Amino acid sequence: MAVKFFGQFLLEKNIITREDLLETLEFQKSKNMDFGECALEKGYITDKDLANLKSAQKQVDMKFGEVAIKLNIMTPEQVEDVLTMQKNNHIFFGEALVEKGIITSDILESELSLFKQDQSKYITGNIIIPAGIKNPDAVKSIVDITQKMFQRIARLQVKVDDGFVTDSEPLMSFLLASISLHGSLKYEYALSLSREMSAMIASAIIGESIDDSATEMIKDGVKEFCNIVCGNIISKLSISGIEMDLSPPQEAVSSGNVYNLLRGRKAIYYPLVSFKGDSAALILIEG
Amino acid sequence: MDKKKVLLVDDSIVFARLLQKILEDSGLFEIIGHAVNGIEGIKLYTTLKPDIVCMDLIMPEMDGLQAIRTIISLDKNAKIVVVSSAAGVESKVAEAMKFGARNAISKPLDPEKVIEILNNL
């Protein structure tokens, strides 16, 4: 049992194929305009405003419309109007499948009901802290910021599965990048990522597409991503009076196809699942 | 008007490339060097004599704070701006400023803010 998106749920049940999933996601993307596109279409903002808002949003923990109001680019009424437009025009993944003729309305209704049942315990933004963890609020902030940075920097929507504690080394992946956080609290922060997710993150960091063969460049981009995430974590924690520092990011070493990250210590694992079903993990080692 | 010469000190090649693009696209700045740690940053500062240094704080070998302190001891008029993910930590920025940094910019970057800050040095 894991966090899934509806498409992934249907894929696992062989109701749709991977091609159906990707095609429908593209179709859905072409139909669903984001807030900025809607505001542009309504004539409330210019291209320059949009660029400014995107930059400003990366700096603060606020929604696009809230930032636009704060910067006096849009009025609250205009934001409301755009939100209504977005809501009225929005097409859900299931609806897109029906519109493309991949499934029928009857199948959508029954599968959606089963999906909701399956996912009832996962609520976006509801981060579960395993029992017995010290400083649960700090852990929650770390996971929350990681999730938000995936969205803000890499434009990757990830869902966070339940955290669990283990002393097993992570499974081998394309990249296991880690950063040591130390000070009032001490953690080793690590992200385990596939090549595809790593390439997406690195491309987002640099603002241009990175060639798939440029392995070192991709790894450098992911390490910088971890650095930015952890920098933002210690910034947020410092507001609560928790002073921490961080070390430069590193790629975890392995021997005989086994990582040497935990070295017998216990870690909290948070599986992360991307919109397309790629999986990754946030690993937090205390002490 | 002559472009201002900028030295980048950051251990991430990818991030340095992004910063280079932002600065050079503005038409106001020219990147004359890139160092990947504080020690290299000090060496390049003395040989290249840039108008501005963009300095990361978290780097291997020698971190940005030590590098700022050393560069300022060599040239008290050096214009150094911290560009770091830790720039949201008040104590870090205060320390960098104390050593002589002129300003601090957080990652992820707001390109317009970067240009504005560097242009106003």
mmCIF file of N, CA, C and O in Angstrom, chain A residues 51-131:
data_model
loop_
_atom_site.group_PDB
_atom_site.id
_atom_site.type_symbol
_atom_site.label_atom_id
_atom_site.label_comp_id
_atom_site.label_asym_id
_atom_site.label_seq_id
_atom_site.Cartn_x
_atom_site.Cartn_y
_atom_site.Cartn_z
ATOM 1 N N ALA A 51 6.622 36.662 -14.941
ATOM 2 C CA ALA A 51 8.007 36.274 -14.619
ATOM 3 C C ALA A 51 8.359 36.742 -13.207
ATOM 4 O O ALA A 51 8.956 35.991 -12.418
ATOM 5 N N ASN A 52 7.955 37.964 -12.868
ATOM 6 C CA ASN A 52 8.247 38.490 -11.526
ATOM 7 C C ASN A 52 7.551 37.676 -10.443
ATOM 8 O O ASN A 52 8.135 37.373 -9.402
ATOM 9 N N LEU A 53 6.302 37.303 -10.718
ATOM 10 C CA LEU A 53 5.540 36.538 -9.734
ATOM 11 C C LEU A 53 6.140 35.148 -9.518
ATOM 12 O O LEU A 53 6.213 34.666 -8.395
ATOM 13 N N LYS A 54 6.586 34.547 -10.618
ATOM 14 C CA LYS A 54 7.195 33.203 -10.499
ATOM 15 C C LYS A 54 8.448 33.272 -9.634
ATOM 16 O O LYS A 54 8.694 32.408 -8.804
ATOM 17 N N SER A 55 9.250 34.296 -9.849
ATOM 18 C CA SER A 55 10.472 34.455 -9.047
ATOM 19 C C SER A 55 10.113 34.722 -7.596
ATOM 20 O O SER A 55 10.686 34.123 -6.689
ATOM 21 N N ALA A 56 9.149 35.631 -7.395
ATOM 22 C CA ALA A 56 8.780 36.005 -6.027
ATOM 23 C C ALA A 56 8.222 34.813 -5.262
ATOM 24 O O ALA A 56 8.487 34.644 -4.080
ATOM 25 N N GLN A 57 7.471 33.964 -5.968
ATOM 26 C CA GLN A 57 6.843 32.836 -5.302
ATOM 27 C C GLN A 57 7.857 31.828 -4.782
ATOM 28 O O GLN A 57 7.616 31.134 -3.806
ATOM 29 N N LYS A 58 9.020 31.785 -5.465
ATOM 30 C CA LYS A 58 10.061 30.847 -5.025
ATOM 31 C C LYS A 58 10.627 31.262 -3.659
ATOM 32 O O LYS A 58 11.221 30.473 -2.954
ATOM 33 N N GLN A 59 10.473 32.526 -3.325
ATOM 34 C CA GLN A 59 11.088 33.036 -2.100
ATOM 35 C C GLN A 59 10.178 32.896 -0.882
ATOM 36 O O GLN A 59 10.646 32.983 0.241
ATOM 37 N N VAL A 60 8.879 32.769 -1.110
ATOM 38 C CA VAL A 60 7.957 32.790 0.023
ATOM 39 C C VAL A 60 7.021 31.591 0.012
ATOM 40 O O VAL A 60 6.776 30.994 -1.023
ATOM 41 N N ASP A 61 6.505 31.283 1.186
ATOM 42 C CA ASP A 61 5.600 30.149 1.330
ATOM 43 C C ASP A 61 4.162 30.627 1.131
ATOM 44 O O ASP A 61 3.369 30.669 2.048
ATOM 45 N N MET A 62 3.863 31.102 -0.082
ATOM 46 C CA MET A 62 2.531 31.650 -0.376
ATOM 47 C C MET A 62 2.044 31.153 -1.720
ATOM 48 O O MET A 62 2.853 30.802 -2.579
ATOM 49 N N LYS A 63 0.725 31.174 -1.899
ATOM 50 C CA LYS A 63 0.152 30.781 -3.182
ATOM 51 C C LYS A 63 0.347 31.915 -4.190
ATOM 52 O O LYS A 63 0.502 33.080 -3.803
ATOM 53 N N PHE A 64 0.255 31.547 -5.469
ATOM 54 C CA PHE A 64 0.493 32.501 -6.553
ATOM 55 C C PHE A 64 -0.383 33.754 -6.409
ATOM 56 O O PHE A 64 0.093 34.885 -6.481
ATOM 57 N N GLY A 65 -1.688 33.538 -6.172
ATOM 58 C CA GLY A 65 -2.622 34.656 -6.049
ATOM 59 C C GLY A 65 -2.297 35.538 -4.856
ATOM 60 O O GLY A 65 -2.414 36.763 -4.917
ATOM 61 N N GLU A 66 -1.886 34.903 -3.770
ATOM 62 C CA GLU A 66 -1.542 35.667 -2.559
ATOM 63 C C GLU A 66 -0.338 36.570 -2.826
ATOM 64 O O GLU A 66 -0.299 37.725 -2.390
ATOM 65 N N VAL A 67 0.641 36.021 -3.564
ATOM 66 C CA VAL A 67 1.834 36.815 -3.892
ATOM 67 C C VAL A 67 1.431 37.992 -4.788
ATOM 68 O O VAL A 67 1.889 39.121 -4.604
ATOM 69 N N ALA A 68 0.534 37.715 -5.759
ATOM 70 C CA ALA A 68 0.100 38.766 -6.695
ATOM 71 C C ALA A 68 -0.593 39.904 -5.951
ATOM 72 O O ALA A 68 -0.391 41.076 -6.278
ATOM 73 N N ILE A 69 -1.375 39.562 -4.929
ATOM 74 C CA ILE A 69 -2.051 40.604 -4.129
ATOM 75 C C ILE A 69 -1.017 41.362 -3.299
ATOM 76 O O ILE A 69 -1.003 42.589 -3.260
ATOM 77 N N LYS A 70 -0.128 40.607 -2.694
ATOM 78 C CA LYS A 70 0.892 41.222 -1.823
ATOM 79 C C LYS A 70 1.738 42.234 -2.605
ATOM 80 O O LYS A 70 2.107 43.290 -2.095
ATOM 81 N N LEU A 71 2.047 41.879 -3.857
ATOM 82 C CA LEU A 71 2.894 42.765 -4.669
ATOM 83 C C LEU A 71 2.084 43.826 -5.432
ATOM 84 O O LEU A 71 2.624 44.523 -6.293
ATOM 85 N N ASN A 72 0.778 43.887 -5.110
ATOM 86 C CA ASN A 72 -0.107 44.865 -5.769
ATOM 87 C C ASN A 72 -0.162 44.697 -7.289
ATOM 88 O O ASN A 72 -0.351 45.654 -8.031
ATOM 89 N N ILE A 73 0.027 43.455 -7.755
ATOM 90 C CA ILE A 73 -0.065 43.182 -9.200
ATOM 91 C C ILE A 73 -1.513 42.863 -9.561
ATOM 92 O O ILE A 73 -1.973 43.188 -10.650
ATOM 93 N N MET A 74 -2.233 42.225 -8.624
ATOM 94 C CA MET A 74 -3.645 41.916 -8.858
ATOM 95 C C MET A 74 -4.469 42.307 -7.627
ATOM 96 O O MET A 74 -3.943 42.302 -6.505
ATOM 97 N N THR A 75 -5.754 42.585 -7.859
ATOM 98 C CA THR A 75 -6.650 42.867 -6.732
ATOM 99 C C THR A 75 -7.224 41.538 -6.238
ATOM 100 O O THR A 75 -7.241 40.545 -6.989
ATOM 101 N N PRO A 76 -7.718 41.509 -4.999
ATOM 102 C CA PRO A 76 -8.331 40.264 -4.494
ATOM 103 C C PRO A 76 -9.478 39.799 -5.396
ATOM 104 O O PRO A 76 -9.665 38.597 -5.577
ATOM 105 N N GLU A 77 -10.217 40.747 -5.981
ATOM 106 C CA GLU A 77 -11.347 40.382 -6.854
ATOM 107 C C GLU A 77 -10.832 39.688 -8.120
ATOM 108 O O GLU A 77 -11.421 38.717 -8.602
ATOM 109 N N GLN A 78 -9.741 40.203 -8.672
ATOM 110 C CA GLN A 78 -9.165 39.583 -9.883
ATOM 111 C C GLN A 78 -8.663 38.173 -9.572
ATOM 112 O O GLN A 78 -8.851 37.245 -10.366
ATOM 113 N N VAL A 79 -8.046 38.008 -8.402
ATOM 114 C CA VAL A 79 -7.545 36.676 -8.008
ATOM 115 C C VAL A 79 -8.724 35.710 -7.903
ATOM 116 O O VAL A 79 -8.668 34.586 -8.406
ATOM 117 N N GLU A 80 -9.788 36.181 -7.275
ATOM 118 C CA GLU A 80 -10.990 35.360 -7.118
ATOM 119 C C GLU A 80 -11.543 34.955 -8.493
ATOM 120 O O GLU A 80 -11.931 33.816 -8.724
ATOM 121 N N ASP A 81 -11.564 35.923 -9.415
ATOM 122 C CA ASP A 81 -12.077 35.682 -10.765
ATOM 123 C C ASP A 81 -11.241 34.615 -11.487
ATOM 124 O O ASP A 81 -11.780 33.715 -12.139
ATOM 125 N N VAL A 82 -9.931 34.717 -11.333
ATOM 126 C CA VAL A 82 -9.033 33.738 -11.980
ATOM 127 C C VAL A 82 -9.236 32.349 -11.368
ATOM 128 O O VAL A 82 -9.282 31.342 -12.087
ATOM 129 N N LEU A 83 -9.375 32.313 -10.041
ATOM 130 C CA LEU A 83 -9.584 31.016 -9.377
ATOM 131 C C LEU A 83 -10.884 30.363 -9.854
ATOM 132 O O LEU A 83 -10.940 29.152 -10.061
ATOM 133 N N THR A 84 -11.910 31.178 -10.059
ATOM 134 C CA THR A 84 -13.194 30.652 -10.557
ATOM 135 C C THR A 84 -13.012 30.116 -11.977
ATOM 136 O O THR A 84 -13.510 29.029 -12.313
ATOM 137 N N MET A 85 -12.285 30.880 -12.798
ATOM 138 C CA MET A 85 -12.043 30.445 -14.182
ATOM 139 C C MET A 85 -11.302 29.102 -14.199
ATOM 140 O O MET A 85 -11.671 28.177 -14.932
ATOM 141 N N GLN A 86 -10.280 29.007 -13.325
ATOM 142 C CA GLN A 86 -9.502 27.764 -13.251
ATOM 143 C C GLN A 86 -10.389 26.592 -12.836
ATOM 144 O O GLN A 86 -10.331 25.522 -13.418
ATOM 145 N N LYS A 87 -11.231 26.857 -11.828
ATOM 146 C CA LYS A 87 -12.101 25.808 -11.289
ATOM 147 C C LYS A 87 -13.101 25.338 -12.358
ATOM 148 O O LYS A 87 -13.310 24.137 -12.554
ATOM 149 N N ASN A 88 -13.692 26.307 -13.062
ATOM 150 C CA ASN A 88 -14.698 25.967 -14.072
ATOM 151 C C ASN A 88 -14.110 25.207 -15.252
ATOM 152 O O ASN A 88 -14.774 24.371 -15.860
ATOM 153 N N ASN A 89 -12.857 25.522 -15.593
ATOM 154 C CA ASN A 89 -12.251 24.890 -16.773
ATOM 155 C C ASN A 89 -11.451 23.626 -16.450
ATOM 156 O O ASN A 89 -10.961 22.963 -17.353
ATOM 157 N N HIS A 90 -11.293 23.366 -15.150
ATOM 158 C CA HIS A 90 -10.409 22.262 -14.762
ATOM 159 C C HIS A 90 -10.955 20.899 -15.191
ATOM 160 O O HIS A 90 -12.136 20.619 -15.084
ATOM 161 N N ILE A 91 -10.057 20.082 -15.696
ATOM 162 C CA ILE A 91 -10.459 18.710 -16.045
ATOM 163 C C ILE A 91 -9.599 17.746 -15.217
ATOM 164 O O ILE A 91 -8.375 17.882 -15.159
ATOM 165 N N PHE A 92 -10.257 16.820 -14.539
ATOM 166 C CA PHE A 92 -9.539 15.832 -13.744
ATOM 167 C C PHE A 92 -9.033 14.706 -14.642
ATOM 168 O O PHE A 92 -9.521 14.525 -15.761
ATOM 169 N N PHE A 93 -8.063 13.969 -14.089
ATOM 170 C CA PHE A 93 -7.441 12.905 -14.871
ATOM 171 C C PHE A 93 -8.474 11.901 -15.383
ATOM 172 O O PHE A 93 -8.464 11.527 -16.566
ATOM 173 N N GLY A 94 -9.385 11.500 -14.497
ATOM 174 C CA GLY A 94 -10.417 10.525 -14.875
ATOM 175 C C GLY A 94 -11.306 11.049 -15.999
ATOM 176 O O GLY A 94 -11.639 10.322 -16.941
ATOM 177 N N GLU A 95 -11.677 12.323 -15.881
ATOM 178 C CA GLU A 95 -12.521 12.942 -16.914
ATOM 179 C C GLU A 95 -11.779 12.979 -18.257
ATOM 180 O O GLU A 95 -12.367 12.773 -19.324
ATOM 181 N N ALA A 96 -10.481 13.247 -18.159
ATOM 182 C CA ALA A 96 -9.664 13.301 -19.381
ATOM 183 C C ALA A 96 -9.621 11.919 -20.053
ATOM 184 O O ALA A 96 -9.666 11.804 -21.278
ATOM 185 N N LEU A 97 -9.535 10.871 -19.205
ATOM 186 C CA LEU A 97 -9.534 9.495 -19.754
ATOM 187 C C LEU A 97 -10.830 9.215 -20.514
ATOM 188 O O LEU A 97 -10.822 8.618 -21.590
ATOM 189 N N VAL A 98 -11.938 9.666 -19.914
ATOM 190 C CA VAL A 98 -13.255 9.455 -20.555
ATOM 191 C C VAL A 98 -13.328 10.267 -21.846
ATOM 192 O O VAL A 98 -13.742 9.759 -22.893
ATOM 193 N N GLU A 99 -12.892 11.510 -21.780
ATOM 194 C CA GLU A 99 -12.943 12.381 -22.954
ATOM 195 C C GLU A 99 -12.108 11.807 -24.107
ATOM 196 O O GLU A 99 -12.456 11.958 -25.269
ATOM 197 N N LYS A 100 -11.018 11.161 -23.757
ATOM 198 C CA LYS A 100 -10.179 10.558 -24.803
ATOM 199 C C LYS A 100 -10.696 9.177 -25.243
ATOM 200 O O LYS A 100 -10.104 8.528 -26.109
ATOM 201 N N GLY A 101 -11.736 8.708 -24.584
ATOM 202 C CA GLY A 101 -12.329 7.424 -24.967
ATOM 203 C C GLY A 101 -11.547 6.213 -24.477
ATOM 204 O O GLY A 101 -11.719 5.101 -24.972
ATOM 205 N N ILE A 102 -10.703 6.413 -23.461
ATOM 206 C CA ILE A 102 -9.884 5.300 -22.950
ATOM 207 C C ILE A 102 -10.691 4.445 -21.973
ATOM 208 O O ILE A 102 -10.576 3.221 -21.954
ATOM 209 N N ILE A 103 -11.520 5.085 -21.150
ATOM 210 C CA ILE A 103 -12.431 4.329 -20.279
ATOM 211 C C ILE A 103 -13.834 4.944 -20.399
ATOM 212 O O ILE A 103 -13.975 6.074 -20.867
ATOM 213 N N THR A 104 -14.822 4.200 -19.922
ATOM 214 C CA THR A 104 -16.202 4.722 -19.960
ATOM 215 C C THR A 104 -16.509 5.453 -18.647
ATOM 216 O O THR A 104 -15.793 5.280 -17.654
ATOM 217 N N SER A 105 -17.596 6.213 -18.625
ATOM 218 C CA SER A 105 -18.002 6.938 -17.417
ATOM 219 C C SER A 105 -18.325 5.963 -16.287
ATOM 220 O O SER A 105 -18.030 6.245 -15.119
ATOM 221 N N ASP A 106 -18.903 4.815 -16.630
ATOM 222 C CA ASP A 106 -19.251 3.838 -15.593
ATOM 223 C C ASP A 106 -17.998 3.295 -14.909
ATOM 224 O O ASP A 106 -17.936 3.163 -13.683
ATOM 225 N N ILE A 107 -16.992 2.984 -15.734
ATOM 226 C CA ILE A 107 -15.737 2.466 -15.153
ATOM 227 C C ILE A 107 -15.079 3.556 -14.294
ATOM 228 O O ILE A 107 -14.583 3.279 -13.202
ATOM 229 N N LEU A 108 -15.108 4.797 -14.779
ATOM 230 C CA LEU A 108 -14.518 5.894 -14.011
ATOM 231 C C LEU A 108 -15.172 5.975 -12.626
ATOM 232 O O LEU A 108 -14.473 6.055 -11.612
ATOM 233 N N GLU A 109 -16.480 5.926 -12.618
ATOM 234 C CA GLU A 109 -17.204 6.055 -11.350
ATOM 235 C C GLU A 109 -16.839 4.946 -10.370
ATOM 236 O O GLU A 109 -16.505 5.198 -9.213
ATOM 237 N N SER A 110 -16.829 3.701 -10.862
ATOM 238 C CA SER A 110 -16.539 2.592 -9.937
ATOM 239 C C SER A 110 -15.064 2.604 -9.483
ATOM 240 O O SER A 110 -14.772 2.380 -8.305
ATOM 241 N N GLU A 111 -14.139 2.903 -10.413
ATOM 242 C CA GLU A 111 -12.714 2.896 -10.042
ATOM 243 C C GLU A 111 -12.358 4.058 -9.118
ATOM 244 O O GLU A 111 -11.521 3.925 -8.232
ATOM 245 N N LEU A 112 -13.019 5.180 -9.337
ATOM 246 C CA LEU A 112 -12.766 6.342 -8.496
ATOM 247 C C LEU A 112 -13.166 6.052 -7.054
ATOM 248 O O LEU A 112 -12.486 6.430 -6.103
ATOM 249 N N SER A 113 -14.270 5.348 -6.928
ATOM 250 C CA SER A 113 -14.751 4.984 -5.600
ATOM 251 C C SER A 113 -13.742 4.047 -4.910
ATOM 252 O O SER A 113 -13.412 4.215 -3.738
ATOM 253 N N LEU A 114 -13.222 3.071 -5.671
ATOM 254 C CA LEU A 114 -12.233 2.138 -5.108
ATOM 255 C C LEU A 114 -10.925 2.877 -4.768
ATOM 256 O O LEU A 114 -10.283 2.601 -3.750
ATOM 257 N N PHE A 115 -10.564 3.823 -5.631
ATOM 258 C CA PHE A 115 -9.336 4.585 -5.421
ATOM 259 C C PHE A 115 -9.432 5.405 -4.132
ATOM 260 O O PHE A 115 -8.509 5.422 -3.317
ATOM 261 N N LYS A 116 -10.559 6.059 -3.939
ATOM 262 C CA LYS A 116 -10.757 6.890 -2.739
ATOM 263 C C LYS A 116 -10.665 6.033 -1.482
ATOM 264 O O LYS A 116 -10.100 6.443 -0.485
ATOM 265 N N GLN A 117 -11.214 4.844 -1.583
ATOM 266 C CA GLN A 117 -11.154 3.904 -0.458
ATOM 267 C C GLN A 117 -9.693 3.538 -0.169
ATOM 268 O O GLN A 117 -9.249 3.539 0.963
ATOM 269 N N ASP A 118 -8.973 3.250 -1.250
ATOM 270 C CA ASP A 118 -7.568 2.837 -1.143
ATOM 271 C C ASP A 118 -6.688 3.946 -0.533
ATOM 272 O O ASP A 118 -5.775 3.682 0.231
ATOM 273 N N GLN A 119 -6.986 5.176 -0.903
ATOM 274 C CA GLN A 119 -6.116 6.292 -0.514
ATOM 275 C C GLN A 119 -6.661 7.123 0.645
ATOM 276 O O GLN A 119 -6.133 8.191 0.940
ATOM 277 N N SER A 120 -7.699 6.614 1.298
ATOM 278 C CA SER A 120 -8.375 7.448 2.297
ATOM 279 C C SER A 120 -7.454 7.950 3.410
ATOM 280 O O SER A 120 -7.674 8.996 3.982
ATOM 281 N N LYS A 121 -6.397 7.202 3.727
ATOM 282 C CA LYS A 121 -5.546 7.647 4.834
ATOM 283 C C LYS A 121 -4.481 8.664 4.400
ATOM 284 O O LYS A 121 -3.794 9.235 5.231
ATOM 285 N N TYR A 122 -4.324 8.847 3.089
ATOM 286 C CA TYR A 122 -3.326 9.806 2.637
ATOM 287 C C TYR A 122 -3.987 11.126 2.265
ATOM 288 O O TYR A 122 -4.799 11.177 1.353
ATOM 289 N N ILE A 123 -3.618 12.133 2.957
ATOM 290 C CA ILE A 123 -4.138 13.461 2.628
ATOM 291 C C ILE A 123 -2.920 14.329 2.314
ATOM 292 O O ILE A 123 -1.970 14.370 3.101
ATOM 293 N N THR A 124 -2.947 14.994 1.157
ATOM 294 C CA THR A 124 -1.804 15.817 0.780
ATOM 295 C C THR A 124 -1.488 16.821 1.884
ATOM 296 O O THR A 124 -2.383 17.485 2.404
ATOM 297 N N GLY A 125 -0.257 16.908 2.220
ATOM 298 C CA GLY A 125 0.168 17.878 3.222
ATOM 299 C C GLY A 125 0.083 17.320 4.637
ATOM 300 O O GLY A 125 0.572 17.918 5.575
ATOM 301 N N ASN A 126 -0.513 16.132 4.771
ATOM 302 C CA ASN A 126 -0.599 15.521 6.092
ATOM 303 C C ASN A 126 0.605 14.604 6.282
ATOM 304 O O ASN A 126 0.609 13.473 5.824
ATOM 305 N N ILE A 127 1.616 15.119 6.930
ATOM 306 C CA ILE A 127 2.857 14.350 7.074
ATOM 307 C C ILE A 127 2.806 13.533 8.366
ATOM 308 O O ILE A 127 2.630 14.079 9.454
ATOM 309 N N ILE A 128 2.935 12.234 8.188
ATOM 310 C CA ILE A 128 2.860 11.335 9.338
ATOM 311 C C ILE A 128 4.253 11.138 9.931
ATOM 312 O O ILE A 128 5.184 10.743 9.232
ATOM 313 N N ILE A 129 4.382 11.414 11.210
ATOM 314 C CA ILE A 129 5.669 11.223 11.894
ATOM 315 C C ILE A 129 5.602 9.893 12.646
ATOM 316 O O ILE A 129 4.681 9.681 13.436
ATOM 317 N N PRO A 130 6.560 8.987 12.416
ATOM 318 C CA PRO A 130 6.514 7.707 13.130
ATOM 319 C C PRO A 130 6.585 7.922 14.644
ATOM 320 O O PRO A 130 7.175 8.909 15.098
ATOM 321 N N ALA A 131 5.990 7.013 15.385
ATOM 322 C CA ALA A 131 5.978 7.137 16.843
ATOM 323 C C ALA A 131 7.399 7.096 17.400
ATOM 324 O O ALA A 131 8.279 6.420 16.852
#
